Coordinates of C-alpha atoms and ligand atoms in Angstrom, one line a residue:
M4 CA 84.0 168.4 91.6
P5 CA 84.4 165.2 89.9
E6 CA 81.6 164.5 87.4
Y7 CA 80.4 161.8 89.7
F8 CA 79.2 163.6 93.1
T9 CA 76.2 165.2 91.8
T10 CA 72.7 166.7 93.6
Q11 CA 72.2 162.9 94.1
S12 CA 72.9 162.1 97.7
S13 CA 72.8 158.2 98.2
F14 CA 74.2 156.6 95.2
H15 CA 73.4 152.5 95.3
V16 CA 75.3 150.4 93.0
A17 CA 74.6 145.7 92.6
L18 CA 77.4 143.8 91.9
I19 CA 77.0 140.0 90.7
M20 CA 79.3 138.7 90.0
D21 CA 79.4 135.9 88.2
G22 CA 82.6 134.0 86.2
N23 CA 84.8 133.1 89.0
G24 CA 84.3 130.0 88.0
R25 CA 84.7 130.7 84.3
W26 CA 88.0 132.4 84.9
A27 CA 89.9 129.4 86.9
T28 CA 88.4 126.6 84.3
G29 CA 89.5 128.6 81.3
R30 CA 93.4 128.9 83.5
G31 CA 92.9 124.9 84.6
L32 CA 93.1 126.2 87.8
P33 CA 90.1 125.2 90.4
R34 CA 86.9 127.3 90.6
L35 CA 87.6 128.0 94.6
A36 CA 91.3 129.5 92.7
G37 CA 88.3 131.6 90.8
H38 CA 86.1 132.8 94.0
R39 CA 90.0 132.8 95.8
R40 CA 90.6 136.4 93.0
G41 CA 87.1 137.6 93.2
A42 CA 87.3 138.3 97.0
D43 CA 90.6 140.1 95.5
S44 CA 87.7 141.6 93.6
V45 CA 85.7 142.7 96.2
R46 CA 88.2 144.3 97.9
R47 CA 89.4 146.3 94.9
V48 CA 85.5 147.2 94.5
I49 CA 85.2 148.4 97.8
E50 CA 88.0 150.4 97.7
A51 CA 87.3 152.6 94.2
S52 CA 83.6 153.5 95.7
P53 CA 84.2 156.6 98.0
G54 CA 86.1 158.4 95.4
L55 CA 82.7 157.1 92.9
G56 CA 80.6 158.8 94.7
I57 CA 79.0 155.5 95.6
T58 CA 76.8 155.2 99.1
D59 CA 76.2 151.4 99.3
L60 CA 76.9 148.8 97.0
T61 CA 75.9 145.6 97.3
V62 CA 77.1 142.8 96.6
Y63 CA 76.1 138.9 95.9
A64 CA 78.4 136.5 98.0
F65 CA 75.4 133.4 97.9
S66 CA 72.7 132.8 96.2
S67 CA 70.7 130.4 98.1
D68 CA 70.2 128.8 95.5
N69 CA 74.1 128.2 95.6
W70 CA 73.5 125.8 98.7
K71 CA 72.3 123.0 95.3
R72 CA 76.7 123.5 94.7
P73 CA 78.9 121.2 95.2
E74 CA 79.8 120.3 99.4
A75 CA 83.5 121.4 98.6
E76 CA 82.9 124.7 96.8
V77 CA 80.6 125.2 99.7
R78 CA 82.4 124.8 101.9
G79 CA 85.3 126.5 100.1
L80 CA 83.1 130.2 99.9
M81 CA 82.3 130.0 103.1
T82 CA 85.9 129.9 104.6
L83 CA 86.3 132.1 101.4
L84 CA 84.2 134.7 102.8
S85 CA 85.6 134.0 106.9
Q86 CA 89.1 134.8 105.8
Y87 CA 87.7 137.7 103.6
L88 CA 86.0 139.1 107.3
R89 CA 89.2 137.9 109.8
R90 CA 91.7 139.6 107.2
E91 CA 89.6 143.1 105.8
V92 CA 86.9 144.6 109.1
A93 CA 90.2 146.0 110.8
N94 CA 90.6 148.4 106.2
C95 CA 87.1 149.1 106.8
V96 CA 87.2 150.5 110.4
R97 CA 89.9 152.6 108.9
N98 CA 88.3 153.2 105.9
G99 CA 85.2 154.1 107.3
V100 CA 83.7 150.9 105.2
R101 CA 80.1 150.2 107.1
L102 CA 80.0 146.1 106.8
S103 CA 76.8 143.7 107.1
A104 CA 74.8 140.8 105.8
I105 CA 71.1 140.6 104.2
G106 CA 69.8 137.0 103.6
R107 CA 69.7 134.3 105.6
R108 CA 71.3 133.1 108.8
D109 CA 70.2 130.5 110.7
R110 CA 71.7 127.7 107.5
L111 CA 75.1 129.7 108.4
A112 CA 78.0 128.4 110.7
P113 CA 78.4 129.5 113.9
E114 CA 82.2 130.9 113.2
L115 CA 80.7 132.7 110.4
L116 CA 77.0 134.5 111.7
A117 CA 79.9 135.3 114.9
L118 CA 82.5 137.0 112.6
I119 CA 79.9 139.2 110.5
E120 CA 78.2 140.7 113.4
D121 CA 81.8 140.7 114.9
A122 CA 82.3 142.8 111.3
E123 CA 78.6 144.3 111.7
T124 CA 79.1 145.7 116.1
R125 CA 82.6 147.3 114.5
T126 CA 82.0 148.9 111.8
A127 CA 78.5 150.4 112.3
P128 CA 79.3 153.9 112.9
C129 CA 81.5 153.6 109.4
N130 CA 79.7 156.0 106.6
R131 CA 82.1 156.5 103.6
V132 CA 80.5 153.4 101.9
H133 CA 77.9 151.3 103.4
V134 CA 78.6 147.2 101.8
R135 CA 76.3 144.7 102.1
I136 CA 76.9 141.0 101.8
A137 CA 74.3 139.2 100.3
L138 CA 74.2 135.9 101.1
D139 CA 72.1 132.4 101.3
Y140 CA 70.3 135.9 100.3
S141 CA 67.4 135.0 97.3
S142 CA 65.2 138.2 96.6
R143 CA 61.9 136.1 96.6
D144 CA 62.7 135.2 99.7
A145 CA 63.7 138.4 101.1
L146 CA 60.2 139.7 99.6
L147 CA 57.6 137.2 101.2
H148 CA 60.1 138.2 104.9
A149 CA 58.9 142.2 103.9
A150 CA 54.8 141.2 103.7
E151 CA 54.8 139.4 106.7
T152 CA 56.4 142.4 108.9
C153 CA 53.9 145.0 106.6
A154 CA 51.3 142.3 107.5
S155 CA 52.3 142.6 111.1
N156 CA 52.7 146.0 111.3
G157 CA 49.1 146.7 109.9
Q158 CA 50.4 148.6 106.6
W159 CA 51.5 148.0 103.5
S160 CA 52.6 151.0 101.7
R161 CA 55.1 151.2 99.2
S162 CA 57.9 153.2 101.2
A163 CA 56.4 151.1 104.7
F164 CA 57.4 147.1 102.3
S165 CA 60.9 149.0 101.0
A166 CA 61.8 150.1 104.5
A167 CA 60.7 145.8 105.5
L168 CA 63.7 145.1 102.9
P169 CA 67.7 144.7 103.7
A170 CA 68.9 146.9 101.0
P171 CA 67.9 150.6 99.8
D172 CA 67.1 150.8 95.9
V173 CA 69.5 150.3 93.2
D174 CA 70.8 153.0 91.3
L175 CA 73.3 151.2 88.8
L176 CA 73.1 147.1 88.9
V177 CA 76.2 145.8 86.6
R178 CA 77.1 142.2 86.1
T179 CA 80.1 140.5 84.9
A180 CA 81.0 137.5 82.2
G181 CA 78.6 138.0 79.9
E182 CA 74.9 136.9 81.4
K183 CA 72.0 138.7 81.7
R184 CA 70.1 137.3 84.1
L185 CA 68.9 138.6 87.6
S186 CA 69.5 135.1 89.5
D187 CA 66.9 136.5 92.2
F188 CA 68.5 139.7 93.1
L189 CA 66.8 143.1 94.8
L190 CA 63.8 141.9 92.4
W191 CA 61.5 144.6 94.0
E192 CA 64.8 147.2 94.4
C193 CA 65.5 147.2 90.7
A194 CA 62.5 148.4 89.8
Y195 CA 64.0 150.9 88.1
A196 CA 67.5 150.5 88.4
E197 CA 70.3 150.9 85.5
F198 CA 71.4 147.5 84.2
L199 CA 74.9 147.1 82.3
F200 CA 76.1 144.0 82.0
V201 CA 80.3 143.5 81.0
E202 CA 81.9 140.3 79.1
K203 CA 84.5 140.4 81.9
T204 CA 84.4 138.1 84.3
W205 CA 84.5 139.6 88.1
P206 CA 88.1 138.8 89.3
E207 CA 88.9 141.1 86.1
F208 CA 86.7 143.6 87.4
T209 CA 88.9 146.3 89.3
G210 CA 88.5 149.5 90.5
A211 CA 89.1 151.2 86.7
D212 CA 86.3 148.8 85.9
L213 CA 84.5 150.0 88.0
A214 CA 84.1 153.2 87.1
A215 CA 84.0 153.1 83.2
A216 CA 80.6 151.4 85.2
V217 CA 79.4 154.7 87.2
T218 CA 81.2 157.2 84.4
E219 CA 78.0 154.5 81.8
F220 CA 75.7 155.2 84.6
R221 CA 75.6 158.7 84.9
S222 CA 75.0 159.3 80.9
R223 CA 71.6 157.8 81.2
T224 CA 69.2 159.7 81.0
R225 CA 66.4 158.3 84.1
R226 CA 62.9 158.9 83.4
F227 CA 61.2 156.9 85.5
G228 CA 58.6 156.7 84.0
A229 CA 58.1 160.7 83.5
L230 CA 58.7 163.0 80.0
P231 CA 62.5 164.2 80.0
A232 CA 62.6 168.0 81.3
A233 CA 61.6 170.7 78.5
Ligands
FPP306 C1 79.7 133.8 90.4 O1 80.6 132.8 89.6 C2 79.9 133.8 91.8 C3 79.6 133.5 93.2 C4 78.8 132.3 93.2 C5 80.4 133.0 94.3 C6 80.7 135.2 94.3 C7 82.3 135.1 95.1 C8 83.3 136.2 95.9 C9 83.2 137.1 94.5 C10 83.9 135.5 96.5 C11 84.0 136.1 97.9 C12 83.3 136.9 98.1 C13 83.0 137.8 98.9 C14 82.3 139.3 99.9 C15 84.9 138.6 100.1 P1 80.4 131.3 89.5 O2 81.5 130.5 89.6 O3 78.5 131.2 89.1 O4 81.4 131.5 88.3 P2 81.5 130.4 86.5 O5 79.3 130.8 85.8 O6 81.9 131.2 85.6 O7 80.9 129.4 86.8

């Protein structure tokens, strides 16, 4: 059995895909070229995930604060996401990849929303890996929403709160391009996540880099506040 497979039944990796802009401008290219190459990296890491024992993969594609970017970049990113869904859903179905979007939906263009809903419906039976695309996502907003859900159900346990959030607890969080911050991503879910910050930009990130990240994760001792077993 490969070393990646442990007794752990779920393994959630979250990715902050940073450095698309730097990758492009460093090569004299428009920023959108970096995002386009970044979409290729997304395809690669999704392909690599089931073989690494990853059951859940969450990728930060567009934060709610990213609306502050120039309109052309926002439009370019939304177009790229639409193209990605149009091209990749059939592959996902073939490869057992379930796709969902997490985040606000009310500000997305109707055409993109329709593609998301179609992808979610068609890939719903897939169970090799569940890929969540965080889109117009803010963890603080998700926390407020979860609090509202708990209040309206009158249930305030930790497990009820977690269940009201759109993603499970994170085991490993990887951020590329050298920055070391969470940027309003999965704040509750990362309570006991292992963090890995890598220097490579997102467009340079490969399946082998994901495998190296998982190997690093496996080498860490997670104690969840307890003492190591004697
Ligand atoms: C951060 O890099 C990246 C983003 C805000 C967009 C991420 C989008 C993709 C990887 C492409 C499409 C995604 C999917 C799921 C198909 P940055 O632009 O902030 O880089 P910089 O810090 O170097 O400027």
